[in-house]
């Protein structure tokens, strides 16, 4: 039986609220503090205390920022700080995914390139602490390789003041992130309820869906800065163990396909990356002979219905196709978890799947294998073999 969790964001979610909920659900605050301190920003720290929102007990996360906080950064600067932090490989990947999604959303909203966009509020030190602290907390709870599901995110209403002046709520970046990740926005609450950082963290850590079948082990409640009168301003995290009967998951998926015969072949890697970033669980190409005998490819992508519009948009934007098709299919997935092994001082994540008879199958993450192979100057096959050997001896 694997770990499972559900995030209740129906009253809203921000980076500090999710961080507080994770710690309240059992994540070690010391580990979170150490991860934030490892960013190497003098004076940056995080601590929590307890409070009440709408009469309900909650935990509040507070970030102490340097007096000379530089709140305007490009994505490359943020990723460099993340890469230098003391995080496991899966946690670092989750933090990078979160900030990349934030930058891509801001770039889309402002009509500029991702590398050129300047992050304001989400580039500040408090956002760095929220994201790095949250992924470290999720890692401590074993949730980076668990089935984490999130509710619809509270959309909110009205306006909010930002670096670019008054913005409508939900703010454009939140709507863009929801579209790219297939997240659902709902509710009739007033004010800003979901922040870009909160939405991007859920996009990186969870999938949208109903409460999963599980045996509940802990509940964490994170409170927001305001104590709103209409509903407790909280984000809840419920974690537990998936029922044995639900360990092998079955369900309906959407398969999108597009036939492309006029795209520069050198662009296919970037196309596949963009489609995955839009919410596809997997995507690939198959060579074909198209109309008039021209060689081409069929691009296939698998996602859920909620992510279909964003995945379709990515296909249209990143390929030359003017039409695509989709159909529903059934899939079954094995329960899986990830562990990290040490290869000569460098980390490699190994994914472990469990078959129905209880036996397990392990596979090192190829991105980690290739990175370590380049760093050590050895073949990737050797690193993969060392990772499996380290797993067997652990």
Short mmCIF file of C-alpha atoms in Angstrom, two decimals:
data_model
loop_
_atom_site.label_atom_id
_atom_site.label_comp_id
_atom_site.label_asym_id
_atom_site.label_seq_id
_atom_site.Cartn_x
_atom_site.Cartn_y
_atom_site.Cartn_z
CA UNK A 1 0.00 0.00 0.00
CA UNK A 2 1.39 3.39 -1.00
CA UNK A 3 1.18 6.84 0.51
CA UNK A 4 -1.69 9.09 -0.52
CA UNK A 5 -2.76 12.64 0.29
CA UNK A 6 -5.50 15.13 -0.46
CA UNK A 7 -5.17 18.90 -0.47
CA UNK A 8 -8.31 20.91 0.27
CA UNK A 9 -7.86 24.26 -1.48
CA UNK A 10 -11.56 25.15 -1.67
CA UNK A 11 -10.94 28.12 0.65
CA UNK A 12 -7.72 29.04 -1.14
CA UNK A 13 -4.03 28.18 -1.23
CA UNK A 14 -0.84 30.22 -1.01
CA UNK A 15 2.74 29.09 -0.65
CA UNK A 16 2.89 29.77 3.08
CA UNK A 17 -0.50 28.10 3.67
CA UNK A 18 0.56 24.89 1.94
CA UNK A 19 3.93 24.94 3.73
CA UNK A 20 2.18 25.35 7.09
CA UNK A 21 -0.27 22.52 6.31
CA UNK A 22 2.60 20.17 5.41
CA UNK A 23 4.40 20.92 8.67
CA UNK A 24 1.16 20.62 10.62
CA UNK A 25 0.64 17.19 9.02
CA UNK A 26 3.93 15.93 10.41
CA UNK A 27 6.82 17.24 8.29
CA UNK A 28 9.90 18.06 10.35
CA UNK A 29 10.17 21.83 10.71
CA UNK A 30 13.92 21.46 11.31
CA UNK A 31 14.31 19.93 7.84
CA UNK A 32 12.34 22.79 6.31
CA UNK A 33 14.49 25.37 8.10
CA UNK A 34 17.67 23.64 6.97
CA UNK A 35 16.50 23.57 3.34
CA UNK A 36 15.65 27.28 3.39
CA UNK A 37 18.95 28.13 5.10
CA UNK A 38 20.83 26.17 2.42
CA UNK A 39 19.68 28.69 -0.19
CA UNK A 40 22.54 30.80 1.10
CA UNK A 41 20.55 34.01 1.49
CA UNK A 42 21.72 35.78 4.67
CA UNK A 43 18.86 36.54 7.00
CA UNK A 44 16.30 34.33 5.21
CA UNK A 45 14.53 31.99 7.65
CA UNK A 46 11.17 30.39 8.34
CA UNK A 47 9.30 29.49 11.50
CA UNK A 48 5.75 28.52 12.42
CA UNK A 49 3.29 29.12 15.21
CA UNK A 50 -0.34 28.22 15.87
CA UNK A 51 -3.38 30.43 15.43
CA UNK A 52 -7.06 30.41 14.52
CA UNK A 53 -8.90 31.11 11.30
CA UNK A 54 -12.68 31.23 11.44
CA UNK A 55 -12.54 29.69 14.90
CA UNK A 56 -10.48 26.70 13.69
CA UNK A 57 -6.98 25.89 14.93
CA UNK A 58 -4.31 26.16 12.28
CA UNK A 59 -0.56 26.51 11.84
CA UNK A 60 0.91 29.67 10.38
CA UNK A 61 4.20 29.82 8.48
CA UNK A 62 6.22 33.02 8.74
CA UNK A 63 9.16 33.89 6.51
CA UNK A 64 11.82 36.28 7.78
CA UNK A 65 13.31 38.12 4.79
CA UNK A 66 16.48 40.22 4.54
CA UNK A 67 15.97 43.97 4.85
CA UNK A 68 17.49 44.44 1.41
CA UNK A 69 15.17 41.91 -0.24
CA UNK A 70 15.70 41.96 -4.01
CA UNK A 71 12.26 41.11 -5.38
CA UNK A 72 13.04 41.20 -9.12
CA UNK A 73 14.72 38.11 -10.58
CA UNK A 74 14.87 36.17 -13.79
CA UNK A 75 14.19 32.45 -13.84
CA UNK A 76 17.87 31.58 -14.28
CA UNK A 77 18.75 33.38 -11.03
CA UNK A 78 16.05 31.53 -9.11
CA UNK A 79 17.00 28.12 -10.51
CA UNK A 80 20.64 28.76 -9.61
CA UNK A 81 19.60 29.34 -5.98
CA UNK A 82 17.47 26.17 -6.04
CA UNK A 83 20.29 24.11 -7.55
CA UNK A 84 22.59 25.23 -4.75
CA UNK A 85 20.16 24.26 -1.99
CA UNK A 86 20.47 21.07 0.04
CA UNK A 87 17.54 19.16 -1.46
CA UNK A 88 17.04 15.61 -2.65
CA UNK A 89 16.91 15.11 -6.40
CA UNK A 90 13.08 14.74 -6.44
CA UNK A 91 12.62 17.81 -4.21
CA UNK A 92 14.96 19.89 -6.37
CA UNK A 93 13.07 18.77 -9.48
CA UNK A 94 9.75 19.76 -7.87
CA UNK A 95 11.10 23.21 -6.94
CA UNK A 96 12.48 23.75 -10.44
CA UNK A 97 9.16 22.67 -11.96
CA UNK A 98 7.27 25.08 -9.71
CA UNK A 99 9.38 28.12 -10.59
CA UNK A 100 9.55 27.20 -14.28
CA UNK A 101 5.76 26.99 -14.40
CA UNK A 102 5.53 30.37 -12.64
CA UNK A 103 7.92 31.95 -15.14
CA UNK A 104 6.14 30.41 -18.13
CA UNK A 105 2.79 31.68 -16.85
CA UNK A 106 4.14 35.20 -16.27
CA UNK A 107 5.75 35.17 -19.72
CA UNK A 108 2.46 34.15 -21.34
CA UNK A 109 0.54 36.81 -19.44
CA UNK A 110 2.98 39.60 -20.33
CA UNK A 111 3.73 38.41 -23.86
CA UNK A 112 7.46 37.87 -23.48
CA UNK A 113 9.95 34.99 -23.52
CA UNK A 114 10.27 32.82 -20.42
CA UNK A 115 13.99 33.56 -20.09
CA UNK A 116 13.35 37.30 -20.27
CA UNK A 117 10.43 37.62 -17.88
CA UNK A 118 11.15 39.39 -14.61
CA UNK A 119 9.48 37.79 -11.62
CA UNK A 120 8.31 40.27 -9.02
CA UNK A 121 6.22 38.96 -6.14
CA UNK A 122 6.95 35.31 -6.98
CA UNK A 123 10.67 36.04 -7.27
CA UNK A 124 10.96 37.51 -3.79
CA UNK A 125 12.76 35.80 -0.95
CA UNK A 126 9.53 34.81 0.80
CA UNK A 127 8.40 32.90 -2.32
CA UNK A 128 11.77 31.15 -2.45
CA UNK A 129 11.34 30.07 1.16
CA UNK A 130 7.75 28.95 0.57
CA UNK A 131 8.58 26.81 -2.46
CA UNK A 132 11.82 25.30 -1.16
CA UNK A 133 10.28 24.77 2.26
CA UNK A 134 7.17 23.13 0.80
CA UNK A 135 9.05 20.66 -1.41
CA UNK A 136 11.37 19.79 1.48
CA UNK A 137 8.33 19.20 3.71
CA UNK A 138 6.59 17.10 1.05
CA UNK A 139 9.79 15.10 0.64
CA UNK A 140 9.99 14.54 4.40
CA UNK A 141 6.44 13.16 4.39
CA UNK A 142 7.15 10.87 1.42
CA UNK A 143 4.66 12.72 -0.77
CA UNK A 144 6.90 13.37 -3.78
CA UNK A 145 6.31 9.80 -4.97
CA UNK A 146 2.79 9.44 -3.53
CA UNK A 147 -0.63 9.88 -5.10
CA UNK A 148 -1.42 13.46 -4.09
CA UNK A 149 -4.82 14.79 -5.18
CA UNK A 150 -6.11 18.35 -4.88
CA UNK A 151 -9.60 19.82 -4.79
CA UNK A 152 -10.72 22.69 -7.03
CA UNK A 153 -8.81 25.85 -6.10
CA UNK A 154 -10.80 28.79 -4.74
CA UNK A 155 -10.95 31.32 -7.56
CA UNK A 156 -11.77 34.38 -5.45
CA UNK A 157 -13.05 37.63 -6.93
CA UNK A 158 -12.45 41.38 -6.98
CA UNK A 159 -9.05 42.97 -7.49
CA UNK A 160 -5.64 42.89 -5.81
CA UNK A 161 -2.69 45.28 -5.89
CA UNK A 162 0.47 43.85 -7.50
CA UNK A 163 3.73 45.08 -9.01
CA UNK A 164 1.87 46.01 -12.20
CA UNK A 165 -0.95 47.83 -10.41
CA UNK A 166 -4.48 46.59 -9.80
CA UNK A 167 -5.15 43.11 -11.21
CA UNK A 168 -8.42 41.18 -11.47
CA UNK A 169 -8.90 38.13 -9.23
CA UNK A 170 -8.13 35.37 -9.96
CA UNK A 171 -4.95 37.05 -11.13
CA UNK A 172 -3.87 36.29 -14.72
CA UNK A 173 -0.92 34.11 -13.66
CA UNK A 174 -3.20 31.84 -11.59
CA UNK A 175 -5.57 31.37 -14.53
CA UNK A 176 -2.63 30.63 -16.84
CA UNK A 177 -1.18 28.06 -14.42
CA UNK A 178 -4.58 26.39 -14.06
CA UNK A 179 -4.90 26.17 -17.85
CA UNK A 180 -1.42 24.71 -18.28
CA UNK A 181 -1.74 22.18 -15.44
CA UNK A 182 -5.39 21.26 -15.84
CA UNK A 183 -6.33 22.59 -12.39
CA UNK A 184 -9.92 23.52 -11.59
CA UNK A 185 -10.88 26.95 -10.26
CA UNK A 186 -14.23 27.26 -8.50
CA UNK A 187 -16.13 28.94 -5.67
CA UNK A 188 -17.76 32.27 -4.94
CA UNK A 189 -15.48 33.67 -2.22
CA UNK A 190 -14.37 37.28 -2.35
CA UNK A 191 -10.79 38.58 -2.46
CA UNK A 192 -7.61 36.85 -3.60
CA UNK A 193 -7.81 33.25 -2.42
CA UNK A 194 -5.28 31.43 -4.60
CA UNK A 195 -1.85 32.90 -5.31
CA UNK A 196 0.40 32.01 -8.27
CA UNK A 197 2.90 30.36 -5.91
CA UNK A 198 0.20 28.23 -4.30
CA UNK A 199 -1.24 27.20 -7.66
CA UNK A 200 2.19 26.35 -9.11
CA UNK A 201 3.11 24.23 -6.08
CA UNK A 202 -0.09 22.20 -6.42
CA UNK A 203 0.53 21.82 -10.15
CA UNK A 204 3.97 20.35 -9.36
CA UNK A 205 2.95 18.21 -6.37
CA UNK A 206 -0.63 17.07 -7.05
CA UNK A 207 -3.25 16.16 -9.61
CA UNK A 208 -6.86 17.37 -9.57
CA UNK A 209 -9.47 14.91 -8.39
CA UNK A 210 -11.81 13.78 -5.61
CA UNK A 211 -10.80 12.60 -2.16
CA UNK A 212 -8.77 9.39 -2.69
CA UNK A 213 -9.68 6.14 -0.94
CA UNK A 214 -7.20 5.86 1.92
CA UNK A 215 -6.75 5.16 5.59
CA UNK A 216 -6.19 8.61 7.11
CA UNK A 217 -3.07 8.99 9.28
CA UNK A 218 -2.74 12.75 9.77
CA UNK A 219 -4.39 16.07 8.99
CA UNK A 220 -2.55 19.36 8.60
CA UNK A 221 -4.16 22.80 8.57
CA UNK A 222 -2.35 25.86 7.24
CA UNK A 223 -3.78 29.34 7.84
CA UNK A 224 -3.55 32.39 5.62
CA UNK A 225 -2.61 35.90 6.66
CA UNK A 226 -6.22 37.14 6.83
CA UNK A 227 -9.01 35.90 9.09
CA UNK A 228 -11.91 36.17 6.64
CA UNK A 229 -15.51 36.30 7.86
CA UNK A 230 -17.13 34.24 5.10
CA UNK A 231 -15.07 31.05 5.48
CA UNK A 232 -12.02 29.91 7.45
CA UNK A 233 -8.97 31.01 5.45
CA UNK A 234 -7.21 27.64 5.55
CA UNK A 235 -5.60 25.01 3.35
CA UNK A 236 -6.01 21.44 4.60
CA UNK A 237 -3.72 18.48 3.89
CA UNK A 238 -5.00 14.98 4.65
CA UNK A 239 -2.44 12.20 4.31
CA UNK A 240 -2.73 8.47 4.72
CA UNK A 241 -2.26 5.07 3.14
CA UNK A 242 -4.03 4.04 -0.04
CA UNK A 243 -6.27 1.01 0.38
CA UNK A 244 -4.76 -2.24 -0.87
CA UNK A 245 -7.57 -2.63 -3.36
CA UNK A 246 -6.71 0.75 -4.80
CA UNK A 247 -2.96 0.18 -4.97
CA UNK A 248 -3.23 -0.69 -8.67
CA UNK A 249 -5.14 2.25 -10.12
CA UNK A 250 -7.41 2.00 -13.13
CA UNK A 251 -9.25 4.80 -14.81
CA UNK A 252 -10.10 6.64 -17.98
CA UNK A 253 -7.49 8.73 -19.76
CA UNK A 254 -7.53 10.95 -22.82
CA UNK A 255 -5.26 10.17 -25.78
CA UNK A 256 -4.59 13.11 -28.12
CA UNK A 257 -3.00 12.64 -31.54
CA UNK A 258 -1.82 14.97 -34.29
CA UNK A 259 -0.29 14.05 -37.64
CA UNK A 260 2.60 16.34 -38.57
CA UNK A 261 4.62 16.12 -41.79
CA UNK A 262 6.18 19.59 -42.10
CA UNK A 263 7.99 20.22 -38.81
CA UNK A 264 11.75 20.59 -38.57
CA UNK A 265 12.82 17.28 -36.93
CA UNK A 266 15.24 19.18 -34.67
CA UNK A 267 12.25 20.74 -32.90
CA UNK A 268 10.63 17.51 -31.69
CA UNK A 269 12.48 17.39 -28.32
CA UNK A 270 11.23 20.88 -27.44
CA UNK A 271 7.71 19.96 -28.58
CA UNK A 272 7.61 16.91 -26.32
CA UNK A 273 8.92 18.95 -23.40
CA UNK A 274 6.23 21.60 -23.92
CA UNK A 275 3.44 19.02 -24.15
CA UNK A 276 4.57 17.36 -20.92
CA UNK A 277 4.80 20.76 -19.22
CA UNK A 278 1.19 21.45 -20.26
CA UNK A 279 -0.03 18.48 -18.22
CA UNK A 280 0.50 15.35 -20.33
CA UNK A 281 1.54 12.33 -18.29
CA UNK A 282 3.42 10.99 -21.29
CA UNK A 283 3.92 11.85 -24.95
CA UNK A 284 5.82 10.38 -27.89
CA UNK A 285 6.10 10.38 -31.68
CA UNK A 286 5.69 7.55 -34.19
CA UNK A 287 7.16 7.77 -37.73
CA UNK A 288 4.69 7.46 -40.59
CA UNK A 289 4.39 7.99 -44.33
CA UNK A 290 1.80 10.76 -44.65
CA UNK A 291 -0.22 12.11 -47.56
CA UNK A 292 1.52 12.36 -50.91
CA UNK A 293 4.19 9.95 -49.65
CA UNK A 294 5.81 12.52 -47.35
CA UNK A 295 7.54 11.22 -44.19
CA UNK A 296 6.03 12.52 -40.98
CA UNK A 297 5.19 11.77 -37.36
CA UNK A 298 2.12 11.13 -35.27
CA UNK A 299 2.39 12.99 -31.96
CA UNK A 300 0.57 11.15 -29.17
CA UNK A 301 -0.10 12.47 -25.66
CA UNK A 302 -1.85 10.94 -22.65
CA UNK A 303 -3.54 13.12 -20.02
CA UNK A 304 -6.75 13.43 -18.03
CA UNK A 305 -9.81 15.33 -19.22
CA UNK A 306 -9.03 18.33 -17.03
CA UNK A 307 -5.64 18.80 -18.73
CA UNK A 308 -6.90 18.17 -22.28
CA UNK A 309 -7.46 21.84 -23.26
CA UNK A 310 -3.99 22.87 -22.07
CA UNK A 311 -2.30 19.91 -23.77
CA UNK A 312 -4.18 20.57 -27.01
CA UNK A 313 -3.16 24.23 -26.86
CA UNK A 314 0.49 23.22 -26.42
CA UNK A 315 0.28 20.94 -29.47
CA UNK A 316 -1.18 23.74 -31.59
CA UNK A 317 1.34 26.32 -30.34
CA UNK A 318 4.47 24.19 -30.67
CA UNK A 319 3.79 22.24 -33.87
CA UNK A 320 2.57 23.15 -37.36
CA UNK A 321 -0.62 21.10 -37.14
CA UNK A 322 -4.00 22.79 -37.61
CA UNK A 323 -6.05 19.90 -36.26
CA UNK A 324 -5.88 17.08 -33.75
CA UNK A 325 -8.07 14.27 -32.49
CA UNK A 326 -8.66 12.70 -29.13
CA UNK A 327 -10.34 9.64 -27.67
CA UNK A 328 -10.82 8.07 -24.26
CA UNK A 329 -9.00 4.93 -23.18
CA UNK A 330 -8.61 2.85 -20.06
CA UNK A 331 -5.30 2.49 -18.28
CA UNK A 332 -3.96 0.61 -15.28
CA UNK A 333 -0.91 1.74 -13.33
CA UNK A 334 1.22 -0.09 -10.82
CA UNK A 335 1.86 1.44 -7.40
CA UNK A 336 5.24 3.12 -7.30
CA UNK A 337 7.62 4.95 -5.03
CA UNK A 338 10.99 6.64 -5.43
CA UNK A 339 14.15 6.40 -3.36
CA UNK A 340 17.42 8.27 -3.65
CA UNK A 341 20.80 6.50 -3.73
CA UNK A 342 24.28 7.98 -3.48
CA UNK A 343 26.73 7.49 -6.34
CA UNK A 344 30.14 8.86 -5.39
CA UNK A 345 28.64 11.80 -3.57
CA UNK A 346 25.90 12.48 -6.12
CA UNK A 347 22.21 11.61 -5.90
CA UNK A 348 20.27 9.39 -8.30
CA UNK A 349 16.53 8.85 -7.92
CA UNK A 350 15.33 5.27 -8.49
CA UNK A 351 11.67 4.55 -9.27
CA UNK A 352 10.34 1.30 -7.81
CA UNK A 353 7.12 -0.30 -9.08
CA UNK A 354 5.38 -3.18 -7.29
CA UNK A 355 3.74 -5.98 -9.26
CA UNK A 356 0.63 -7.86 -8.19
CA UNK A 357 2.61 -10.76 -6.71
CA UNK A 358 4.54 -8.41 -4.43
CA UNK A 359 7.77 -8.39 -6.45
CA UNK A 360 9.34 -5.06 -7.28
CA UNK A 361 10.94 -3.62 -10.37
CA UNK A 362 13.47 -0.77 -10.08
CA UNK A 363 14.57 1.74 -12.70
CA UNK A 364 16.96 4.68 -12.17
CA UNK A 365 15.72 8.06 -13.42
CA UNK A 366 17.51 8.60 -16.72
CA UNK A 367 17.89 12.37 -16.21
CA UNK A 368 19.77 11.79 -12.93
CA UNK A 369 21.82 9.00 -14.50
CA UNK A 370 22.91 11.18 -17.40
CA UNK A 371 23.74 14.13 -15.14
CA UNK A 372 25.91 11.99 -12.83
CA UNK A 373 27.55 10.28 -15.81
CA UNK A 374 28.56 13.67 -17.24
CA UNK A 375 29.86 14.83 -13.86
CA UNK A 376 31.93 11.68 -13.30
CA UNK A 377 33.00 11.22 -16.91
CA UNK A 378 31.75 7.62 -17.10
CA UNK A 379 29.17 5.86 -19.30
CA UNK A 380 25.52 6.26 -18.31
CA UNK A 381 25.13 2.46 -18.24
CA UNK A 382 27.77 2.28 -15.51
CA UNK A 383 25.94 4.85 -13.38
CA UNK A 384 22.64 2.98 -13.83
CA UNK A 385 24.27 -0.27 -12.74
CA UNK A 386 25.84 1.43 -9.71
CA UNK A 387 22.45 2.90 -8.74
CA UNK A 388 20.78 -0.52 -8.80
CA UNK A 389 23.66 -2.03 -6.83
CA UNK A 390 23.39 0.74 -4.24
CA UNK A 391 19.64 0.10 -3.97
CA UNK A 392 20.17 -3.63 -3.39
CA UNK A 393 22.73 -2.96 -0.67
CA UNK A 394 20.64 -0.36 1.16
#
